[in-house]
């Protein structure tokens, strides 16, 4: 299933450019917008005026990022792209090295470089705040950038403005980032937990893997459920199929779904109807209906 709320994300980014400040929901939209559309090959977000596009980075090693300036709030915005599909070899290499082997890989170097260059390009017009965001791999890089920003700027003789990080479905590279910092005479900010927030779902495997480590704090959002006719797990192949409540792991991780249901807390859930191809927020952390031989009305 393709990302279902692309237009809403793009519209939200356009609206954020006109707003006096960038709230967390707009930051989640920014994180979702910096992916290429499979049909057009172009990035979903266009970042037209009043957004000021300072730098678009496409670095060796697979890193893609964009530095923007939000004139109304004098905010430097850094958006890191997440993993683009199963064929993104460089992205998966980065993920595996950072999580399993605690090696930062080339993408963190590129991300820190964009942070520095973006600040230099924006500083002439004034920067009162730095907002860093990203989804999945991009959220993991944002977590590291935010925690290391103060020390990184100091190493260059610069004063770092206040930093805010909004990660979405973030993988966790904090262990790799600590090694990266130590090798360069830097240190993570002990106060980072107070200004780095990651929006995640309990049923999303990426921000819940056992080796994950972050500098920030997780905020749980509603998970997504649906009904599917299949054999019960853990039983013989001769068992009868039945309708079951399931978790589709791909839907849990979709960036546009994180935006569209950003306001739905973990005490609620999102129900996907395969018949109607719709998503609906409902009460309860998960559906009360679990399984049965009779097909549910809203399957």
CSV table of N, CA and C in Angstrom, one decimal, residues 69-231:
chain,number,residue,atom,x,y,z
A,69,UNK,N,15.3,27.7,5.9
A,69,UNK,CA,15.1,28.8,6.9
A,69,UNK,C,13.6,29.2,6.9
A,70,UNK,N,13.1,29.3,8.1
A,70,UNK,CA,11.7,29.7,8.3
A,70,UNK,C,11.8,31.2,8.7
A,71,UNK,N,11.5,32.1,7.8
A,71,UNK,CA,11.7,33.5,8.1
A,71,UNK,C,10.9,34.1,9.3
A,72,UNK,N,9.7,33.7,9.4
A,72,UNK,CA,8.8,34.3,10.5
A,72,UNK,C,9.4,34.0,11.9
A,73,UNK,N,9.9,32.8,12.1
A,73,UNK,CA,10.4,32.5,13.4
A,73,UNK,C,12.0,32.5,13.5
A,74,UNK,N,12.6,32.8,12.4
A,74,UNK,CA,14.1,32.9,12.3
A,74,UNK,C,14.6,31.5,12.7
A,75,UNK,N,14.0,30.4,12.2
A,75,UNK,CA,14.4,29.1,12.5
A,75,UNK,C,15.2,28.4,11.4
A,76,UNK,N,16.3,27.8,11.7
A,76,UNK,CA,17.0,27.0,10.8
A,76,UNK,C,16.4,25.6,10.9
A,77,UNK,N,16.0,25.0,9.8
A,77,UNK,CA,15.3,23.7,9.9
A,77,UNK,C,16.2,22.7,9.1
A,78,UNK,N,16.6,21.6,9.7
A,78,UNK,CA,17.3,20.5,9.1
A,78,UNK,C,16.4,19.3,9.0
A,79,UNK,N,16.2,18.8,7.8
A,79,UNK,CA,15.3,17.6,7.7
A,79,UNK,C,16.2,16.5,7.1
A,80,UNK,N,16.2,15.3,7.7
A,80,UNK,CA,17.0,14.2,7.3
A,80,UNK,C,16.0,13.2,6.7
A,81,UNK,N,16.4,12.7,5.5
A,81,UNK,CA,15.5,11.6,4.9
A,81,UNK,C,15.7,10.3,5.5
A,82,UNK,N,14.7,9.5,5.7
A,82,UNK,CA,14.8,8.2,6.2
A,82,UNK,C,15.1,7.2,5.1
A,83,UNK,N,15.1,5.9,5.5
A,83,UNK,CA,15.4,4.8,4.5
A,83,UNK,C,14.3,4.8,3.4
A,84,UNK,N,14.8,4.8,2.2
A,84,UNK,CA,13.9,4.7,1.0
A,84,UNK,C,13.8,3.3,0.4
A,85,UNK,N,13.0,2.5,1.1
A,85,UNK,CA,12.7,1.2,0.5
A,85,UNK,C,13.7,0.2,0.7
A,86,UNK,N,13.4,-1.1,0.3
A,86,UNK,CA,14.3,-2.2,0.6
A,86,UNK,C,15.5,-2.2,-0.4
A,87,UNK,N,15.5,-1.4,-1.4
A,87,UNK,CA,16.6,-1.3,-2.4
A,87,UNK,C,17.7,-0.3,-2.0
A,88,UNK,N,17.4,0.5,-0.9
A,88,UNK,CA,18.4,1.5,-0.5
A,88,UNK,C,19.5,0.9,0.3
A,89,UNK,N,20.5,0.3,-0.4
A,89,UNK,CA,21.6,-0.4,0.2
A,89,UNK,C,22.4,0.4,1.1
A,90,UNK,N,22.7,1.7,0.7
A,90,UNK,CA,23.5,2.6,1.6
A,90,UNK,C,22.7,2.8,2.9
A,91,UNK,N,21.4,3.0,2.8
A,91,UNK,CA,20.6,3.3,4.0
A,91,UNK,C,20.6,2.1,5.0
A,92,UNK,N,20.4,0.9,4.4
A,92,UNK,CA,20.4,-0.3,5.3
A,92,UNK,C,21.7,-0.6,5.9
A,93,UNK,N,22.8,-0.3,5.1
A,93,UNK,CA,24.1,-0.5,5.6
A,93,UNK,C,24.3,0.5,6.8
A,94,UNK,N,23.9,1.7,6.7
A,94,UNK,CA,23.9,2.7,7.8
A,94,UNK,C,23.2,2.2,9.0
A,95,UNK,N,22.0,1.7,8.8
A,95,UNK,CA,21.1,1.2,9.9
A,95,UNK,C,21.8,0.1,10.6
A,96,UNK,N,22.3,-0.9,9.9
A,96,UNK,CA,22.9,-2.1,10.5
A,96,UNK,C,24.2,-1.8,11.2
A,97,UNK,N,25.0,-0.9,10.6
A,97,UNK,CA,26.3,-0.6,11.3
A,97,UNK,C,26.0,0.2,12.6
A,98,UNK,N,25.1,1.1,12.5
A,98,UNK,CA,24.8,2.0,13.7
A,98,UNK,C,24.2,1.2,14.8
A,99,UNK,N,23.2,0.4,14.5
A,99,UNK,CA,22.5,-0.3,15.5
A,99,UNK,C,23.2,-1.5,16.1
A,100,UNK,N,23.7,-2.4,15.2
A,100,UNK,CA,24.3,-3.7,15.6
A,100,UNK,C,25.7,-3.5,16.0
A,101,UNK,N,26.5,-2.7,15.2
A,101,UNK,CA,27.9,-2.6,15.5
A,101,UNK,C,28.3,-1.3,16.1
A,102,UNK,N,27.3,-0.4,16.4
A,102,UNK,CA,27.6,0.9,17.1
A,102,UNK,C,28.6,1.7,16.4
A,103,UNK,N,28.6,1.6,15.0
A,103,UNK,CA,29.5,2.4,14.2
A,103,UNK,C,28.7,3.5,13.5
A,104,UNK,N,29.1,4.7,13.6
A,104,UNK,CA,28.2,5.8,13.0
A,104,UNK,C,28.0,5.8,11.5
A,105,UNK,N,29.0,5.3,10.8
A,105,UNK,CA,28.9,5.2,9.3
A,105,UNK,C,29.0,6.6,8.7
A,106,UNK,N,29.0,6.7,7.4
A,106,UNK,CA,29.2,8.0,6.7
A,106,UNK,C,28.1,9.0,6.8
A,107,UNK,N,26.9,8.5,7.1
A,107,UNK,CA,25.7,9.4,7.0
A,107,UNK,C,25.7,10.4,8.2
A,108,UNK,N,26.2,10.0,9.3
A,108,UNK,CA,26.2,10.9,10.5
A,108,UNK,C,27.2,12.1,10.2
A,109,UNK,N,28.4,11.8,9.6
A,109,UNK,CA,29.3,12.8,9.2
A,109,UNK,C,28.6,13.8,8.2
A,110,UNK,N,27.9,13.3,7.2
A,110,UNK,CA,27.2,14.2,6.3
A,110,UNK,C,26.1,15.0,7.0
A,111,UNK,N,25.4,14.4,7.9
A,111,UNK,CA,24.3,15.1,8.6
A,111,UNK,C,24.9,16.2,9.4
A,112,UNK,N,26.0,16.0,10.1
A,112,UNK,CA,26.6,17.0,10.9
A,112,UNK,C,27.2,18.1,10.0
A,113,UNK,N,27.7,17.7,8.9
A,113,UNK,CA,28.2,18.7,7.9
A,113,UNK,C,27.0,19.6,7.4
A,114,UNK,N,25.9,19.1,7.1
A,114,UNK,CA,24.7,19.9,6.7
A,114,UNK,C,24.3,20.8,7.8
A,115,UNK,N,24.3,20.4,9.0
A,115,UNK,CA,24.0,21.2,10.2
A,115,UNK,C,24.9,22.5,10.2
A,116,UNK,N,26.2,22.3,10.0
A,116,UNK,CA,27.1,23.4,10.1
A,116,UNK,C,26.9,24.3,8.9
A,117,UNK,N,26.8,23.7,7.7
A,117,UNK,CA,26.7,24.5,6.5
A,117,UNK,C,25.4,25.3,6.5
A,118,UNK,N,24.3,24.6,6.9
A,118,UNK,CA,23.0,25.3,7.0
A,118,UNK,C,23.1,26.5,7.9
A,119,UNK,N,23.7,26.4,9.0
A,119,UNK,CA,23.8,27.5,10.0
A,119,UNK,C,24.6,28.6,9.4
A,120,UNK,N,25.7,28.3,8.7
A,120,UNK,CA,26.5,29.4,8.1
A,120,UNK,C,25.7,30.1,7.0
A,121,UNK,N,24.9,29.4,6.2
A,121,UNK,CA,24.1,30.0,5.2
A,121,UNK,C,23.0,30.8,5.7
A,122,UNK,N,22.4,30.4,6.9
A,122,UNK,CA,21.3,31.1,7.5
A,122,UNK,C,21.7,32.3,8.4
A,123,UNK,N,22.9,32.2,9.0
A,123,UNK,CA,23.2,33.1,10.1
A,123,UNK,C,23.3,34.5,9.7
A,124,UNK,N,23.5,34.8,8.4
A,124,UNK,CA,23.6,36.2,8.0
A,124,UNK,C,22.2,36.9,8.1
A,125,UNK,N,21.1,36.1,8.0
A,125,UNK,CA,19.8,36.6,8.2
A,125,UNK,C,19.2,36.4,9.6
A,126,UNK,N,20.0,35.8,10.4
A,126,UNK,CA,19.6,35.6,11.8
A,126,UNK,C,19.0,34.2,12.0
A,127,UNK,N,19.5,33.5,13.1
A,127,UNK,CA,18.9,32.2,13.5
A,127,UNK,C,18.7,32.3,15.0
A,128,UNK,N,17.4,32.2,15.4
A,128,UNK,CA,17.0,32.2,16.8
A,128,UNK,C,16.9,30.8,17.4
A,129,UNK,N,16.6,29.8,16.5
A,129,UNK,CA,16.4,28.4,16.9
A,129,UNK,C,16.8,27.5,15.8
A,130,UNK,N,17.2,26.3,16.2
A,130,UNK,CA,17.4,25.2,15.2
A,130,UNK,C,16.4,24.1,15.5
A,131,UNK,N,15.7,23.7,14.4
A,131,UNK,CA,14.8,22.6,14.5
A,131,UNK,C,15.3,21.5,13.6
A,132,UNK,N,15.5,20.3,14.1
A,132,UNK,CA,16.0,19.2,13.4
A,132,UNK,C,15.0,18.1,13.4
A,133,UNK,N,14.6,17.5,12.3
A,133,UNK,CA,13.6,16.5,12.3
A,133,UNK,C,13.9,15.4,11.2
A,134,UNK,N,13.2,14.3,11.3
A,134,UNK,CA,13.4,13.2,10.4
A,134,UNK,C,12.6,12.0,10.8
A,135,UNK,N,12.3,11.1,9.9
A,135,UNK,CA,11.5,9.9,10.1
A,135,UNK,C,12.4,8.7,9.9
A,136,UNK,N,12.3,7.7,10.8
A,136,UNK,CA,13.0,6.5,10.8
A,136,UNK,C,14.5,6.7,10.9
A,137,UNK,N,15.3,6.3,9.9
A,137,UNK,CA,16.7,6.6,9.8
A,137,UNK,C,16.9,8.1,10.0
A,138,UNK,N,16.1,8.9,9.4
A,138,UNK,CA,16.2,10.4,9.6
A,138,UNK,C,16.0,10.8,11.0
A,139,UNK,N,15.1,10.2,11.7
A,139,UNK,CA,14.9,10.5,13.1
A,139,UNK,C,16.1,10.1,14.0
A,140,UNK,N,16.7,9.0,13.7
A,140,UNK,CA,17.9,8.6,14.4
A,140,UNK,C,19.0,9.6,14.2
A,141,UNK,N,19.2,10.1,13.0
A,141,UNK,CA,20.2,11.1,12.7
A,141,UNK,C,19.9,12.4,13.4
A,142,UNK,N,18.6,12.8,13.4
A,142,UNK,CA,18.2,14.0,14.1
A,142,UNK,C,18.5,13.9,15.5
A,143,UNK,N,18.3,12.8,16.2
A,143,UNK,CA,18.5,12.6,17.6
A,143,UNK,C,20.0,12.9,17.9
A,144,UNK,N,20.9,12.3,17.0
A,144,UNK,CA,22.3,12.5,17.2
A,144,UNK,C,22.7,13.9,17.0
A,145,UNK,N,22.2,14.5,15.9
A,145,UNK,CA,22.6,15.9,15.6
A,145,UNK,C,22.2,16.8,16.7
A,146,UNK,N,21.0,16.6,17.2
A,146,UNK,CA,20.5,17.5,18.3
A,146,UNK,C,21.3,17.4,19.6
A,147,UNK,N,21.7,16.2,20.0
A,147,UNK,CA,22.4,15.9,21.2
A,147,UNK,C,23.8,16.4,21.1
A,148,UNK,N,24.4,16.4,19.9
A,148,UNK,CA,25.8,16.8,19.7
A,148,UNK,C,26.0,18.2,19.2
A,149,UNK,N,24.9,18.9,18.9
A,149,UNK,CA,24.9,20.2,18.3
A,149,UNK,C,25.8,21.2,19.1
A,150,UNK,N,25.5,21.3,20.4
A,150,UNK,CA,26.2,22.3,21.2
A,150,UNK,C,27.7,22.1,21.2
A,151,UNK,N,28.1,20.8,21.4
A,151,UNK,CA,29.5,20.5,21.5
A,151,UNK,C,30.1,20.7,20.1
A,152,UNK,N,29.4,20.3,19.1
A,152,UNK,CA,29.8,20.4,17.7
A,152,UNK,C,30.1,21.9,17.3
A,153,UNK,N,29.2,22.8,17.6
A,153,UNK,CA,29.3,24.2,17.4
A,153,UNK,C,30.5,24.8,18.1
A,154,UNK,N,30.6,24.3,19.4
A,154,UNK,CA,31.8,24.8,20.2
A,154,UNK,C,33.1,24.4,19.6
A,155,UNK,N,33.2,23.3,19.0
A,155,UNK,CA,34.4,22.8,18.4
A,155,UNK,C,34.8,23.7,17.2
A,156,UNK,N,33.8,24.4,16.6
A,156,UNK,CA,34.1,25.3,15.5
A,156,UNK,C,34.1,26.7,15.9
A,157,UNK,N,34.1,27.0,17.2
A,157,UNK,CA,34.1,28.4,17.7
A,157,UNK,C,32.8,29.1,17.6
A,158,UNK,N,31.7,28.4,17.5
A,158,UNK,CA,30.4,29.0,17.3
A,158,UNK,C,29.5,28.8,18.5
A,159,UNK,N,28.6,29.7,18.7
A,159,UNK,CA,27.6,29.6,19.8
A,159,UNK,C,26.4,29.0,19.2
A,160,UNK,N,25.9,27.9,19.8
A,160,UNK,CA,24.7,27.2,19.2
A,160,UNK,C,23.5,27.8,19.7
A,161,UNK,N,22.5,28.2,18.8
A,161,UNK,CA,21.2,28.6,19.3
A,161,UNK,C,20.5,27.5,20.0
A,162,UNK,N,19.3,27.8,20.6
A,162,UNK,CA,18.5,26.7,21.2
A,162,UNK,C,18.1,25.7,20.1
A,163,UNK,N,18.1,24.4,20.5
A,163,UNK,CA,17.9,23.3,19.6
A,163,UNK,C,16.6,22.6,20.0
A,164,UNK,N,15.8,22.2,19.0
A,164,UNK,CA,14.6,21.4,19.2
A,164,UNK,C,14.7,20.2,18.2
A,165,UNK,N,14.4,19.0,18.6
A,165,UNK,CA,14.4,17.9,17.7
A,165,UNK,C,13.1,17.2,17.8
A,166,UNK,N,12.5,16.9,16.6
A,166,UNK,CA,11.3,16.1,16.5
A,166,UNK,C,11.6,14.9,15.6
A,167,UNK,N,11.7,13.8,16.2
A,167,UNK,CA,11.9,12.5,15.5
A,167,UNK,C,10.6,11.8,15.3
A,168,UNK,N,10.5,11.0,14.3
A,168,UNK,CA,9.3,10.2,14.0
A,168,UNK,C,9.7,8.8,13.7
A,169,UNK,N,9.1,7.8,14.4
A,169,UNK,CA,9.4,6.4,14.2
A,169,UNK,C,10.9,6.2,14.2
A,170,UNK,N,11.6,6.9,15.1
A,170,UNK,CA,13.1,6.9,15.0
A,170,UNK,C,13.8,5.6,15.4
A,171,UNK,N,14.7,5.2,14.5
A,171,UNK,CA,15.6,4.2,14.9
A,171,UNK,C,16.6,4.9,15.9
A,172,UNK,N,17.3,4.1,16.7
A,172,UNK,CA,18.2,4.7,17.7
A,172,UNK,C,19.6,4.5,17.5
A,173,UNK,N,20.4,5.5,17.3
A,173,UNK,CA,21.8,5.4,17.0
A,173,UNK,C,22.6,6.1,18.1
A,174,UNK,N,22.1,6.3,19.3
A,174,UNK,CA,22.8,7.0,20.3
A,174,UNK,C,24.1,6.4,20.7
A,175,UNK,N,24.2,5.0,20.7
A,175,UNK,CA,25.5,4.4,21.1
A,175,UNK,C,26.5,4.7,20.0
A,176,UNK,N,26.2,4.6,18.8
A,176,UNK,CA,27.1,5.0,17.7
A,176,UNK,C,27.5,6.4,17.8
A,177,UNK,N,26.5,7.3,18.1
A,177,UNK,CA,26.8,8.7,18.2
A,177,UNK,C,27.8,9.1,19.3
A,178,UNK,N,27.7,8.3,20.4
A,178,UNK,CA,28.6,8.6,21.5
A,178,UNK,C,30.0,8.3,21.1
A,179,UNK,N,30.2,7.2,20.3
A,179,UNK,CA,31.5,6.8,19.8
A,179,UNK,C,32.0,7.8,18.8
A,180,UNK,N,31.1,8.3,18.0
A,180,UNK,CA,31.5,9.4,17.0
A,180,UNK,C,31.9,10.6,17.7
A,181,UNK,N,31.2,11.0,18.8
A,181,UNK,CA,31.6,12.2,19.5
A,181,UNK,C,32.9,12.1,20.2
A,182,UNK,N,33.1,10.9,20.9
A,182,UNK,CA,34.3,10.7,21.7
A,182,UNK,C,35.6,10.8,20.8
A,183,UNK,N,35.5,10.2,19.6
A,183,UNK,CA,36.6,10.2,18.6
A,183,UNK,C,36.9,11.6,18.1
A,184,UNK,N,36.0,12.5,18.3
A,184,UNK,CA,36.3,13.9,17.8
A,184,UNK,C,36.3,14.9,18.9
A,185,UNK,N,36.5,14.5,20.1
A,185,UNK,CA,36.6,15.4,21.3
A,185,UNK,C,35.4,16.1,21.6
A,186,UNK,N,34.2,15.5,21.3
A,186,UNK,CA,32.9,16.1,21.6
A,186,UNK,C,32.2,15.3,22.6
A,187,UNK,N,31.1,15.8,23.1
A,187,UNK,CA,30.2,15.1,24.1
A,187,UNK,C,28.8,15.4,23.9
A,188,UNK,N,27.9,14.4,24.1
A,188,UNK,CA,26.4,14.7,24.0
A,188,UNK,C,26.0,15.7,25.1
A,189,UNK,N,25.0,16.5,24.8
A,189,UNK,CA,24.5,17.4,25.8
A,189,UNK,C,23.7,16.6,26.9
A,190,UNK,N,24.1,16.7,28.2
A,190,UNK,CA,23.3,16.0,29.2
A,190,UNK,C,21.8,16.4,29.3
A,191,UNK,N,21.5,17.6,28.8
A,191,UNK,CA,20.2,18.2,28.8
A,191,UNK,C,19.4,17.8,27.6
A,192,UNK,N,19.9,17.0,26.7
A,192,UNK,CA,19.3,16.7,25.4
A,192,UNK,C,17.9,16.1,25.6
A,193,UNK,N,17.7,15.3,26.6
A,193,UNK,CA,16.4,14.6,26.8
A,193,UNK,C,15.2,15.6,26.9
A,194,UNK,N,15.6,16.8,27.3
A,194,UNK,CA,14.5,17.9,27.5
A,194,UNK,C,14.1,18.5,26.2
A,195,UNK,N,14.9,18.4,25.2
A,195,UNK,CA,14.5,19.1,23.9
A,195,UNK,C,14.4,18.2,22.7
A,196,UNK,N,14.5,16.9,22.9
A,196,UNK,CA,14.4,15.9,21.8
A,196,UNK,C,13.2,15.0,22.1
A,197,UNK,N,12.3,15.0,21.2
A,197,UNK,CA,11.1,14.2,21.3
A,197,UNK,C,10.9,13.3,20.1
A,198,UNK,N,10.6,12.0,20.4
A,198,UNK,CA,10.4,11.1,19.3
A,198,UNK,C,8.9,10.6,19.4
A,199,UNK,N,8.2,10.7,18.3
A,199,UNK,CA,6.8,10.2,18.2
A,199,UNK,C,6.8,8.8,17.6
A,200,UNK,N,6.3,7.8,18.4
A,200,UNK,CA,6.5,6.5,18.0
A,200,UNK,C,5.2,5.7,18.3
A,201,UNK,N,5.0,4.6,17.6
A,201,UNK,CA,3.9,3.7,17.9
A,201,UNK,C,4.4,2.4,18.6
A,202,UNK,N,3.7,1.9,19.5
A,202,UNK,CA,4.1,0.7,20.2
A,202,UNK,C,4.2,-0.5,19.3
A,203,UNK,N,3.4,-0.6,18.2
A,203,UNK,CA,3.4,-1.7,17.3
A,203,UNK,C,4.4,-1.5,16.1
A,204,UNK,N,5.1,-0.4,16.1
A,204,UNK,CA,6.1,-0.1,15.1
A,204,UNK,C,7.5,-0.7,15.5
A,205,UNK,N,7.9,-1.7,14.7
A,205,UNK,CA,9.2,-2.4,15.1
A,205,UNK,C,10.4,-1.5,15.1
A,206,UNK,N,10.5,-0.5,14.2
A,206,UNK,CA,11.7,0.2,14.1
A,206,UNK,C,12.1,1.0,15.4
A,207,UNK,N,11.1,1.7,16.0
A,207,UNK,CA,11.5,2.4,17.2
A,207,UNK,C,11.4,1.5,18.5
A,208,UNK,N,11.2,0.2,18.3
A,208,UNK,CA,11.0,-0.7,19.4
A,208,UNK,C,12.0,-1.9,19.4
A,209,UNK,N,13.0,-1.8,18.5
A,209,UNK,CA,13.9,-3.0,18.5
A,209,UNK,C,14.8,-3.0,19.7
A,210,UNK,N,15.3,-4.1,20.2
A,210,UNK,CA,16.0,-4.2,21.5
A,210,UNK,C,17.3,-3.5,21.5
A,211,UNK,N,18.0,-3.2,20.4
A,211,UNK,CA,19.3,-2.5,20.4
A,211,UNK,C,19.1,-1.0,20.3
A,212,UNK,N,17.9,-0.5,20.3
A,212,UNK,CA,17.7,0.9,20.1
A,212,UNK,C,18.2,1.7,21.3
A,213,UNK,N,18.9,2.9,21.1
A,213,UNK,CA,19.3,3.8,22.1
A,213,UNK,C,19.1,5.2,21.6
A,214,UNK,N,18.5,6.1,22.4
A,214,UNK,CA,18.2,7.5,22.0
A,214,UNK,C,18.7,8.4,23.1
A,215,UNK,N,18.9,9.7,22.7
A,215,UNK,CA,19.2,10.7,23.6
A,215,UNK,C,17.9,11.4,24.1
A,216,UNK,N,16.8,11.3,23.3
A,216,UNK,CA,15.6,12.0,23.6
A,216,UNK,C,14.6,11.2,24.4
A,217,UNK,N,13.3,11.6,24.3
A,217,UNK,CA,12.2,11.0,25.0
A,217,UNK,C,11.1,10.5,24.0
A,218,UNK,N,10.6,9.3,24.2
A,218,UNK,CA,9.5,8.8,23.3
A,218,UNK,C,8.2,9.3,23.8
A,219,UNK,N,7.3,9.7,22.8
A,219,UNK,CA,5.9,10.0,23.1
A,219,UNK,C,5.1,9.0,22.2
A,220,UNK,N,4.3,8.1,22.8
A,220,UNK,CA,3.6,7.1,22.1
A,220,UNK,C,2.3,7.6,21.5
A,221,UNK,N,2.1,7.2,20.2
A,221,UNK,CA,0.9,7.5,19.5
A,221,UNK,C,0.1,6.2,19.3
A,222,UNK,N,-1.1,6.4,18.8
A,222,UNK,CA,-2.0,5.2,18.6
A,222,UNK,C,-1.4,4.3,17.5
A,223,UNK,N,-1.6,3.0,17.7
A,223,UNK,CA,-1.2,2.0,16.8
A,223,UNK,C,-2.3,1.7,15.8
A,224,UNK,N,-2.0,0.9,14.7
A,224,UNK,CA,-2.9,0.7,13.6
A,224,UNK,C,-3.2,-0.8,13.6
A,225,UNK,N,-4.5,-1.1,13.5
A,225,UNK,CA,-5.0,-2.5,13.4
A,225,UNK,C,-6.0,-2.7,12.3
A,226,UNK,N,-6.1,-4.0,11.9
A,226,UNK,CA,-7.1,-4.3,10.8
A,226,UNK,C,-7.5,-5.7,11.0
A,227,UNK,N,-8.5,-6.2,10.2
A,227,UNK,CA,-8.9,-7.6,10.2
A,227,UNK,C,-8.5,-8.3,8.9
A,228,UNK,N,-8.1,-9.5,9.1
A,228,UNK,CA,-7.6,-10.3,7.9
A,228,UNK,C,-8.0,-11.8,8.1
A,229,UNK,N,-8.4,-12.4,7.0
A,229,UNK,CA,-8.8,-13.8,7.1
A,229,UNK,C,-7.5,-14.7,6.9
A,230,UNK,N,-7.1,-15.4,7.9
A,230,UNK,CA,-5.9,-16.2,7.8
A,230,UNK,C,-5.9,-17.3,8.8
A,231,UNK,N,-4.9,-18.2,8.7
A,231,UNK,CA,-4.7,-19.2,9.7
A,231,UNK,C,-4.2,-18.7,11.0
